């Protein structure tokens, strides 16, 4: 027996839950698969920009007050700090606050919303393979599921992405643009394994021997202390764990060598040019949709999840080509930002390697308000022009199609 759905969504992170919420809200039969049951751990700084808040409101109808009331937000501040080799370059305050969430809480909440609107939860089930032409998903327990469309939102190590059937060169390009990331949360205190000071504002560290040359370090407020992390493209033979421990020492953390480390890959400049094949559409980390300068992924997961759902909805209701619809939505919203932030990243990293802190100092000090708006989404990575995000008419109130 093969179980049938209109749409199967693989992965119930922000991308998958956004897609499932939109489609189930339109009355489609949606199966939402995840190998884990919520709440599940996800390594993440948990920083939400203003555009992420807007996306949560548009897709899930969850505003700041709802998120706070349901435990999804634990801190907000407009302040931020830029550092180079441990030295402060800029301390600023954005017009909008940066919000911080606990990912297990947020992700559980988003999955609950998708299920509350009619998606069938298939949690604790592992996707083993996907047949993009047939719209079939094979689960690790042997069950086969079928759907008109499959949305692959199963994260950076996506099993569904394998069904794109790309060649060796494309696979090599994907690996080369995959960043390594390590993050730990430490209690605040003076002993070994503690973070030596309270952290109220996000800090971004660039440059120096203990931060990846094509990457950065961060210190964020955490729900139980401070979160410190690094992410970046790996150089051959580089011991990323040793680099991270040096970074902790730079931050004044004692006993860094004893701290257990957790790492996770992060797409870092590898958004797929054609994230579709047959009945399969990829969203979020599975499609490489992470902004490659700051590594912001939650917004891009929500946006591409919603766009994938809109494209599939248009294919089902109007007979449109899902891949073309998805491409058009991406081209009008996230794609230009990913392209321009990638350019900016290489320019800044190359300038920093050549001239030291001067270019980055000039960059962050030239127009701090406009740069903060760029991060929050009010301005584009393209020359800081004002940015309006295209969502597609379907993303009004998610009412049933009737
Ligand atoms: C260290 C670190 C810090 C970060 N900090 C930030 C930050 O502060 N702000 C920000 O915006 N972004 C941040 N990001 C990026 C962000 O976490 C990701 O881009 C985002 O989680 C992507 O969402 P997603 O839904 O695509 O994938 P995920 O959140 O990874 O969800 C994928 C889901 O698929 C499931 N899954 C995986 N494989 C299978 C399978 N075979 N079968 C069934 N289910 C499967 C997983 O269990 C998971 O629930 C950070 C990333 C890292 C690594």
Short mmCIF file of C-alpha atoms and ligand atoms in Angstrom, two decimals:
data_model
loop_
_atom_site.label_atom_id
_atom_site.label_comp_id
_atom_site.label_asym_id
_atom_site.label_seq_id
_atom_site.Cartn_x
_atom_site.Cartn_y
_atom_site.Cartn_z
CA UNK A 1 0.00 0.00 0.00
CA UNK A 2 1.37 3.41 -0.95
CA UNK A 3 -0.02 6.33 1.04
CA UNK A 4 -0.97 9.32 -1.13
CA UNK A 5 -0.72 13.05 -0.39
CA UNK A 6 -1.07 16.22 -2.44
CA UNK A 7 2.30 17.36 -1.11
CA UNK A 8 4.95 15.70 1.04
CA UNK A 9 7.27 17.98 2.96
CA UNK A 10 10.54 16.38 4.09
CA UNK A 11 11.91 18.13 7.19
CA UNK A 12 10.01 20.10 9.83
CA UNK A 13 12.50 22.93 10.43
CA UNK A 14 11.50 26.53 9.59
CA UNK A 15 11.53 25.84 5.82
CA UNK A 16 9.42 22.67 5.98
CA UNK A 17 6.95 23.98 8.55
CA UNK A 18 6.49 27.20 6.53
CA UNK A 19 5.75 25.18 3.37
CA UNK A 20 3.41 22.82 5.23
CA UNK A 21 1.60 25.71 6.96
CA UNK A 22 0.88 27.49 3.67
CA UNK A 23 -0.28 24.35 1.84
CA UNK A 24 -2.29 22.80 4.68
CA UNK A 25 -3.87 26.23 5.28
CA UNK A 26 -5.16 26.02 1.68
CA UNK A 27 -6.84 22.70 2.37
CA UNK A 28 -4.29 20.43 0.62
CA UNK A 29 -3.41 16.99 2.01
CA UNK A 30 0.10 17.56 3.33
CA UNK A 31 2.41 15.04 5.03
CA UNK A 32 5.12 16.69 7.18
CA UNK A 33 7.99 14.25 7.75
CA UNK A 34 10.83 14.67 10.26
CA UNK A 35 13.33 12.16 11.51
CA UNK A 36 12.97 13.64 15.01
CA UNK A 37 10.01 14.57 17.18
CA UNK A 38 9.80 18.19 18.39
CA UNK A 39 11.21 19.75 20.47
CA UNK A 40 14.55 18.71 18.97
CA UNK A 41 17.98 20.29 19.32
CA UNK A 42 19.29 22.49 16.47
CA UNK A 43 22.69 24.14 16.69
CA UNK A 44 21.95 27.84 16.04
CA UNK A 45 22.67 31.32 17.36
CA UNK A 46 18.92 31.96 17.33
CA UNK A 47 19.22 35.56 16.07
CA UNK A 48 16.09 36.82 14.30
CA UNK A 49 16.28 39.91 12.10
CA UNK A 50 13.30 42.17 11.42
CA UNK A 51 12.67 40.42 8.09
CA UNK A 52 12.51 37.05 9.92
CA UNK A 53 9.90 38.51 12.28
CA UNK A 54 7.95 39.76 9.26
CA UNK A 55 8.16 36.31 7.63
CA UNK A 56 6.91 34.60 10.82
CA UNK A 57 3.96 36.98 10.87
CA UNK A 58 3.14 36.57 7.16
CA UNK A 59 3.48 32.80 6.98
CA UNK A 60 2.31 31.72 10.44
CA UNK A 61 0.39 34.77 11.66
CA UNK A 62 2.76 34.86 14.64
CA UNK A 63 3.67 38.35 15.81
CA UNK A 64 6.20 39.32 18.44
CA UNK A 65 3.65 39.15 21.27
CA UNK A 66 2.53 35.61 20.26
CA UNK A 67 6.14 34.40 20.03
CA UNK A 68 7.02 35.89 23.40
CA UNK A 69 3.86 34.50 25.06
CA UNK A 70 4.58 31.01 23.73
CA UNK A 71 8.21 31.03 24.92
CA UNK A 72 9.74 31.54 21.48
CA UNK A 73 11.63 34.77 22.30
CA UNK A 74 13.93 35.33 25.25
CA UNK A 75 15.82 38.54 24.46
CA UNK A 76 15.72 41.63 22.22
CA UNK A 77 18.18 44.48 21.79
CA UNK A 78 18.91 47.05 19.07
CA UNK A 79 22.61 47.13 20.07
CA UNK A 80 25.43 45.35 18.28
CA UNK A 81 29.23 45.30 18.40
CA UNK A 82 31.79 44.74 15.60
CA UNK A 83 35.27 43.58 16.57
CA UNK A 84 38.50 42.95 14.67
CA UNK A 85 41.06 40.67 16.34
CA UNK A 86 39.30 41.21 19.65
CA UNK A 87 39.40 45.04 19.33
CA UNK A 88 36.12 46.93 19.18
CA UNK A 89 35.59 48.66 15.81
CA UNK A 90 32.03 49.83 16.25
CA UNK A 91 29.32 49.73 18.88
CA UNK A 92 26.00 50.73 17.38
CA UNK A 93 22.24 50.64 17.85
CA UNK A 94 19.95 49.67 14.98
CA UNK A 95 16.52 51.24 14.53
CA UNK A 96 14.96 47.76 14.97
CA UNK A 97 15.91 45.27 17.67
CA UNK A 98 17.65 41.93 17.05
CA UNK A 99 15.55 39.21 18.66
CA UNK A 100 16.79 35.92 20.07
CA UNK A 101 14.97 32.60 20.12
CA UNK A 102 15.59 29.12 21.42
CA UNK A 103 15.48 27.03 18.27
CA UNK A 104 13.91 23.91 19.81
CA UNK A 105 11.06 26.08 21.12
CA UNK A 106 10.60 28.07 17.89
CA UNK A 107 10.79 25.02 15.62
CA UNK A 108 8.33 23.05 17.77
CA UNK A 109 5.95 26.00 17.67
CA UNK A 110 6.12 26.32 13.87
CA UNK A 111 5.60 22.57 13.36
CA UNK A 112 2.64 22.69 15.77
CA UNK A 113 1.13 25.52 13.71
CA UNK A 114 1.48 23.51 10.49
CA UNK A 115 -0.16 20.49 12.14
CA UNK A 116 -2.90 22.63 13.72
CA UNK A 117 -3.77 23.82 10.19
CA UNK A 118 -4.11 20.27 8.89
CA UNK A 119 -0.65 18.91 7.98
CA UNK A 120 -0.31 15.24 8.94
CA UNK A 121 2.68 14.84 11.27
CA UNK A 122 5.02 12.01 10.32
CA UNK A 123 7.59 12.64 13.04
CA UNK A 124 10.25 10.13 14.03
CA UNK A 125 10.30 8.94 10.38
CA UNK A 126 13.52 9.16 8.34
CA UNK A 127 13.54 9.94 4.61
CA UNK A 128 15.91 7.44 3.01
CA UNK A 129 15.43 8.40 -0.64
CA UNK A 130 13.23 10.38 -2.99
CA UNK A 131 12.15 9.68 -6.56
CA UNK A 132 11.78 13.18 -8.04
CA UNK A 133 10.07 12.04 -11.25
CA UNK A 134 7.45 9.90 -9.51
CA UNK A 135 6.96 12.16 -6.45
CA UNK A 136 7.77 9.27 -4.14
CA UNK A 137 9.53 9.25 -0.80
CA UNK A 138 11.01 6.07 0.62
CA UNK A 139 11.21 6.05 4.40
CA UNK A 140 13.99 4.22 6.26
CA UNK A 141 11.39 1.87 7.79
CA UNK A 142 10.50 0.70 4.27
CA UNK A 143 7.21 2.60 3.86
CA UNK A 144 6.73 4.33 0.51
CA UNK A 145 4.76 7.59 0.31
CA UNK A 146 3.56 9.28 -2.86
CA UNK A 147 2.51 12.86 -3.63
CA UNK A 148 1.87 15.27 -6.47
CA UNK A 149 4.90 17.22 -5.21
CA UNK A 150 7.69 16.74 -2.70
CA UNK A 151 9.22 19.77 -0.94
CA UNK A 152 12.70 18.84 0.28
CA UNK A 153 13.37 20.90 3.40
CA UNK A 154 15.49 18.34 5.21
CA UNK A 155 18.42 20.60 6.02
CA UNK A 156 22.00 20.90 4.90
CA UNK A 157 22.64 17.12 4.77
CA UNK A 158 19.44 16.65 2.76
CA UNK A 159 18.53 13.16 1.59
CA UNK A 160 16.04 14.57 -0.93
CA UNK A 161 18.73 16.73 -2.60
CA UNK A 162 20.38 13.53 -3.87
CA UNK A 163 17.35 13.07 -6.16
CA UNK A 164 18.38 16.14 -8.19
CA UNK A 165 20.88 13.83 -9.84
CA UNK A 166 23.63 16.43 -10.22
CA UNK A 167 27.08 15.66 -11.61
CA UNK A 168 30.45 15.47 -9.84
CA UNK A 169 31.30 19.12 -10.58
CA UNK A 170 28.09 20.36 -8.96
CA UNK A 171 28.66 18.12 -5.93
CA UNK A 172 32.25 19.40 -5.64
CA UNK A 173 31.04 23.02 -5.85
CA UNK A 174 28.52 22.30 -3.08
CA UNK A 175 31.20 20.83 -0.80
CA UNK A 176 33.63 23.71 -1.48
CA UNK A 177 31.06 26.28 -0.41
CA UNK A 178 29.99 24.44 2.70
CA UNK A 179 31.13 26.21 5.87
CA UNK A 180 32.02 24.45 9.07
CA UNK A 181 30.37 25.94 12.16
CA UNK A 182 30.97 25.30 15.84
CA UNK A 183 28.97 26.83 18.66
CA UNK A 184 28.80 26.34 22.42
CA UNK A 185 26.60 27.88 25.08
CA UNK A 186 28.46 28.65 28.30
CA UNK A 187 27.13 29.80 31.67
CA UNK A 188 28.31 33.25 32.73
CA UNK A 189 30.89 33.12 35.54
CA UNK A 190 34.56 33.16 36.34
CA UNK A 191 35.42 29.44 36.56
CA UNK A 192 36.74 27.16 33.81
CA UNK A 193 34.21 26.54 31.06
CA UNK A 194 32.31 29.75 31.90
CA UNK A 195 31.87 32.88 29.82
CA UNK A 196 33.56 35.69 31.77
CA UNK A 197 30.95 38.44 31.27
CA UNK A 198 27.25 39.05 30.65
CA UNK A 199 26.40 39.41 26.96
CA UNK A 200 23.45 41.69 26.22
CA UNK A 201 24.19 42.60 22.55
CA UNK A 202 25.31 40.44 19.61
CA UNK A 203 29.05 40.67 18.86
CA UNK A 204 30.58 39.92 15.48
CA UNK A 205 34.30 39.10 15.35
CA UNK A 206 36.34 39.22 12.16
CA UNK A 207 40.01 38.88 11.30
CA UNK A 208 42.91 37.45 13.24
CA UNK A 209 44.42 34.03 13.71
CA UNK A 210 41.50 32.46 15.62
CA UNK A 211 38.65 33.46 13.30
CA UNK A 212 38.36 31.70 9.91
CA UNK A 213 39.80 33.88 7.12
CA UNK A 214 36.63 33.40 5.03
CA UNK A 215 34.21 33.54 7.94
CA UNK A 216 33.59 35.14 11.31
CA UNK A 217 33.02 34.55 15.00
CA UNK A 218 30.06 35.57 17.14
CA UNK A 219 29.02 35.95 20.73
CA UNK A 220 25.26 36.13 21.29
CA UNK A 221 23.10 36.29 24.40
CA UNK A 222 21.92 32.76 25.16
CA UNK A 223 18.93 31.63 27.23
CA UNK A 224 21.28 30.07 29.80
CA UNK A 225 24.41 32.23 29.39
CA UNK A 226 26.37 33.24 26.28
CA UNK A 227 26.66 31.52 22.92
CA UNK A 228 30.04 31.68 21.18
CA UNK A 229 30.60 30.31 17.69
CA UNK A 230 32.69 30.45 14.56
CA UNK A 231 31.82 29.60 11.00
CA UNK A 232 33.75 29.74 7.77
CA UNK A 233 35.05 27.96 4.72
CA UNK A 234 37.73 25.44 5.71
CA UNK A 235 41.31 25.60 4.50
CA UNK A 236 42.95 22.28 3.73
CA UNK A 237 44.45 20.66 6.85
CA UNK A 238 42.94 23.28 9.18
CA UNK A 239 41.90 21.99 12.62
CA UNK A 240 38.62 23.87 13.10
CA UNK A 241 38.22 22.58 16.68
CA UNK A 242 41.68 23.95 17.64
CA UNK A 243 40.83 27.26 15.94
CA UNK A 244 37.63 27.46 17.97
CA UNK A 245 39.40 26.75 21.27
CA UNK A 246 41.86 29.57 20.45
CA UNK A 247 38.87 31.80 19.79
CA UNK A 248 37.41 30.93 23.22
CA UNK A 249 40.77 31.84 24.79
CA UNK A 250 40.72 35.17 22.93
CA UNK A 251 37.31 35.77 24.51
CA UNK A 252 38.78 35.09 27.95
CA UNK A 253 37.20 31.66 28.52
CA UNK A 254 39.29 29.53 30.91
CA UNK A 255 39.55 25.75 30.46
CA UNK A 256 38.68 25.96 26.74
CA UNK A 257 40.36 22.61 26.03
CA UNK A 258 37.86 20.77 28.29
CA UNK A 259 34.70 22.19 26.70
CA UNK A 260 32.78 19.66 24.56
CA UNK A 261 32.27 21.12 21.07
CA UNK A 262 29.27 20.82 18.74
CA UNK A 263 29.53 21.46 15.03
CA UNK A 264 27.16 21.58 12.07
CA UNK A 265 27.77 22.44 8.39
CA UNK A 266 26.26 25.63 7.02
CA UNK A 267 25.61 26.43 3.34
CA UNK A 268 27.80 29.46 2.75
CA UNK A 269 27.51 30.67 -0.82
CA UNK A 270 26.06 27.57 -2.45
CA UNK A 271 22.43 28.40 -3.21
CA UNK A 272 21.45 26.01 -6.00
CA UNK A 273 20.82 27.63 -9.38
CA UNK A 274 18.04 25.15 -10.21
CA UNK A 275 16.69 23.70 -6.93
CA UNK A 276 13.97 21.63 -8.66
CA UNK A 277 13.67 18.41 -10.58
CA UNK A 278 10.45 16.71 -11.71
CA UNK A 279 8.08 16.85 -8.74
CA UNK A 280 10.78 17.84 -6.24
CA UNK A 281 11.37 21.41 -5.01
CA UNK A 282 14.14 22.17 -2.46
CA UNK A 283 13.86 24.89 0.20
CA UNK A 284 15.97 26.22 3.09
CA UNK A 285 19.39 24.74 3.84
CA UNK A 286 18.60 21.77 1.58
CA UNK A 287 18.77 24.16 -1.40
CA UNK A 288 21.73 26.10 0.04
CA UNK A 289 19.58 29.18 0.81
CA UNK A 290 21.66 30.88 3.49
CA UNK A 291 22.94 34.45 3.20
CA UNK A 292 26.68 34.07 2.68
CA UNK A 293 28.06 37.12 4.51
CA UNK A 294 26.46 36.76 7.97
CA UNK A 295 25.26 33.15 7.64
CA UNK A 296 21.63 34.11 8.30
CA UNK A 297 19.44 31.13 7.48
CA UNK A 298 16.15 31.25 9.38
CA UNK A 299 14.66 34.02 7.23
CA UNK A 300 15.80 32.36 3.99
CA UNK A 301 14.36 29.03 5.18
CA UNK A 302 10.99 30.66 5.93
CA UNK A 303 10.98 32.61 2.66
CA UNK A 304 12.02 29.74 0.39
CA UNK A 305 9.68 27.33 2.22
CA UNK A 306 6.79 29.75 1.60
CA UNK A 307 7.88 30.33 -2.03
CA UNK A 308 8.17 26.59 -2.67
CA UNK A 309 4.64 26.15 -1.30
CA UNK A 310 3.32 29.02 -3.44
CA UNK A 311 4.94 27.54 -6.57
CA UNK A 312 3.45 24.10 -5.85
CA UNK A 313 0.05 25.65 -5.11
CA UNK A 314 0.11 27.44 -8.49
CA UNK A 315 1.09 24.17 -10.19
CA UNK A 316 -1.77 22.27 -8.53
CA UNK A 317 -4.47 24.92 -8.92
CA UNK A 318 -3.51 26.56 -12.22
CA UNK A 319 -1.44 23.91 -13.98
CA UNK A 320 1.63 26.19 -13.87
CA UNK A 321 5.17 24.80 -14.00
CA UNK A 322 6.30 24.58 -10.35
CA UNK A 323 10.01 24.97 -11.18
CA UNK A 324 9.42 28.11 -13.27
CA UNK A 325 7.12 29.61 -10.63
CA UNK A 326 9.67 28.92 -7.89
CA UNK A 327 12.51 30.40 -9.97
CA UNK A 328 10.45 33.54 -10.62
CA UNK A 329 9.63 33.99 -6.92
CA UNK A 330 13.26 33.45 -5.90
CA UNK A 331 14.44 35.90 -8.58
CA UNK A 332 12.13 38.59 -7.20
CA UNK A 333 13.00 38.10 -3.54
CA UNK A 334 15.94 36.15 -2.09
CA UNK A 335 18.15 35.35 -5.10
CA UNK A 336 19.51 38.91 -5.67
CA UNK A 337 20.30 39.25 -1.96
CA UNK A 338 22.27 36.00 -1.96
CA UNK A 339 24.21 37.04 -5.07
CA UNK A 340 25.07 40.52 -3.80
CA UNK A 341 25.95 39.46 -0.26
CA UNK A 342 28.29 36.84 -1.75
CA UNK A 343 30.04 39.56 -3.79
CA UNK A 344 30.31 41.80 -0.76
CA UNK A 345 31.73 38.96 1.30
CA UNK A 346 34.54 38.17 -1.12
CA UNK A 347 35.36 41.85 -1.51
CA UNK A 348 35.55 42.38 2.25
CA UNK A 349 37.51 39.20 2.99
CA UNK A 350 40.01 39.90 0.19
CA UNK A 351 40.41 43.54 1.31
CA UNK A 352 40.87 42.47 4.93
CA UNK A 353 43.54 39.91 4.00
CA UNK A 354 45.41 42.52 1.98
CA UNK A 355 44.99 45.68 4.07
CA UNK A 356 44.12 44.47 7.61
CA UNK A 357 41.31 46.11 9.60
CA UNK A 358 41.14 49.42 7.64
CA UNK A 359 38.60 48.32 4.97
CA UNK A 360 36.28 46.59 7.43
CA UNK A 361 36.57 49.57 9.77
CA UNK A 362 35.67 51.91 6.91
CA UNK A 363 32.84 49.63 5.83
CA UNK A 364 31.11 49.30 9.21
CA UNK A 365 31.64 52.97 10.10
CA UNK A 366 30.63 54.51 6.75
CA UNK A 367 26.88 54.16 7.13
CA UNK A 368 26.05 52.10 10.23
CA UNK A 369 22.31 52.81 10.06
CA UNK A 370 22.04 51.72 6.43
CA UNK A 371 24.11 48.59 7.15
CA UNK A 372 21.87 47.66 10.07
CA UNK A 373 18.87 48.12 7.76
CA UNK A 374 20.56 45.85 5.21
CA UNK A 375 20.83 43.10 7.83
CA UNK A 376 17.23 43.63 8.96
CA UNK A 377 15.98 43.56 5.36
CA UNK A 378 14.89 47.18 4.79
CA UNK A 379 17.81 47.69 2.41
CA UNK A 380 19.32 45.39 -0.17
CA UNK A 381 22.84 43.93 -0.18
CA UNK A 382 22.84 45.49 -3.65
CA UNK A 383 24.34 48.93 -3.05
CA UNK A 384 22.16 49.43 0.04
CA UNK A 385 19.16 50.28 -2.14
CA UNK A 386 15.76 50.21 -0.37
CA UNK A 387 14.37 46.65 -0.51
CA UNK A 388 10.78 45.43 -0.69
CA UNK A 389 10.32 41.68 -0.38
CA UNK A 390 8.06 39.96 -2.91
CA UNK A 391 5.94 37.24 -1.30
CA UNK A 392 3.35 36.30 -3.93
CA UNK A 393 -0.35 37.12 -3.67
CA UNK A 394 -1.16 33.71 -2.16
CA UNK A 395 0.65 34.65 1.02
CA UNK A 396 -2.14 36.81 2.30
CA UNK A 397 -4.22 35.26 5.03
CA UNK A 398 -3.88 31.48 4.53
CA UNK A 399 -7.57 30.79 3.92
CA UNK A 400 -8.84 27.51 2.40
CA UNK A 401 -9.05 27.58 -1.40
CA UNK A 402 -12.71 26.51 -1.35
C1 LIG B 1 26.10 27.18 14.36
C2 LIG B 1 25.00 27.81 13.57
C3 LIG B 1 24.44 29.03 13.99
C4 LIG B 1 23.42 29.62 13.24
N1 LIG B 1 22.88 30.78 13.70
C5 LIG B 1 21.88 31.38 13.01
C6 LIG B 1 21.26 32.56 13.51
O1 LIG B 1 21.61 33.06 14.58
N2 LIG B 1 20.25 33.12 12.77
C7 LIG B 1 19.85 32.58 11.58
O2 LIG B 1 18.96 33.15 10.94
N3 LIG B 1 20.40 31.44 11.10
C8 LIG B 1 21.39 30.81 11.79
N4 LIG B 1 21.92 29.63 11.34
C9 LIG B 1 21.36 29.02 10.11
C10 LIG B 1 20.04 28.32 10.41
O3 LIG B 1 20.16 27.52 11.56
C11 LIG B 1 19.61 27.42 9.23
O4 LIG B 1 19.82 28.09 8.02
C12 LIG B 1 18.13 27.03 9.36
O5 LIG B 1 17.96 26.18 10.46
C13 LIG B 1 17.66 26.31 8.10
O6 LIG B 1 16.35 25.84 8.29
P1 LIG B 1 15.82 24.57 7.48
O7 LIG B 1 14.39 24.40 7.84
O8 LIG B 1 16.21 24.68 6.07
O9 LIG B 1 16.69 23.35 8.05
P2 LIG B 1 16.77 22.74 9.51
O10 LIG B 1 16.45 23.76 10.52
O11 LIG B 1 18.10 22.07 9.59
O12 LIG B 1 15.62 21.65 9.54
C14 LIG B 1 15.73 20.47 8.79
C15 LIG B 1 14.83 19.41 9.41
O13 LIG B 1 14.91 18.23 8.59
C16 LIG B 1 15.01 17.08 9.43
N5 LIG B 1 15.71 16.04 8.66
C17 LIG B 1 16.99 16.03 8.27
N6 LIG B 1 17.26 14.91 7.56
C18 LIG B 1 16.11 14.19 7.53
C19 LIG B 1 15.74 12.95 6.95
N7 LIG B 1 16.60 12.20 6.26
N8 LIG B 1 14.46 12.52 7.11
C20 LIG B 1 13.55 13.28 7.80
N9 LIG B 1 13.86 14.46 8.37
C21 LIG B 1 15.10 14.92 8.22
C22 LIG B 1 15.78 17.57 10.66
O14 LIG B 1 15.52 16.76 11.78
C23 LIG B 1 15.28 19.00 10.81
O15 LIG B 1 14.18 19.08 11.69
C24 LIG B 1 22.95 29.00 12.06
C25 LIG B 1 23.48 27.78 11.65
C26 LIG B 1 24.50 27.19 12.39
C27 LIG B 1 25.07 25.87 11.93
#
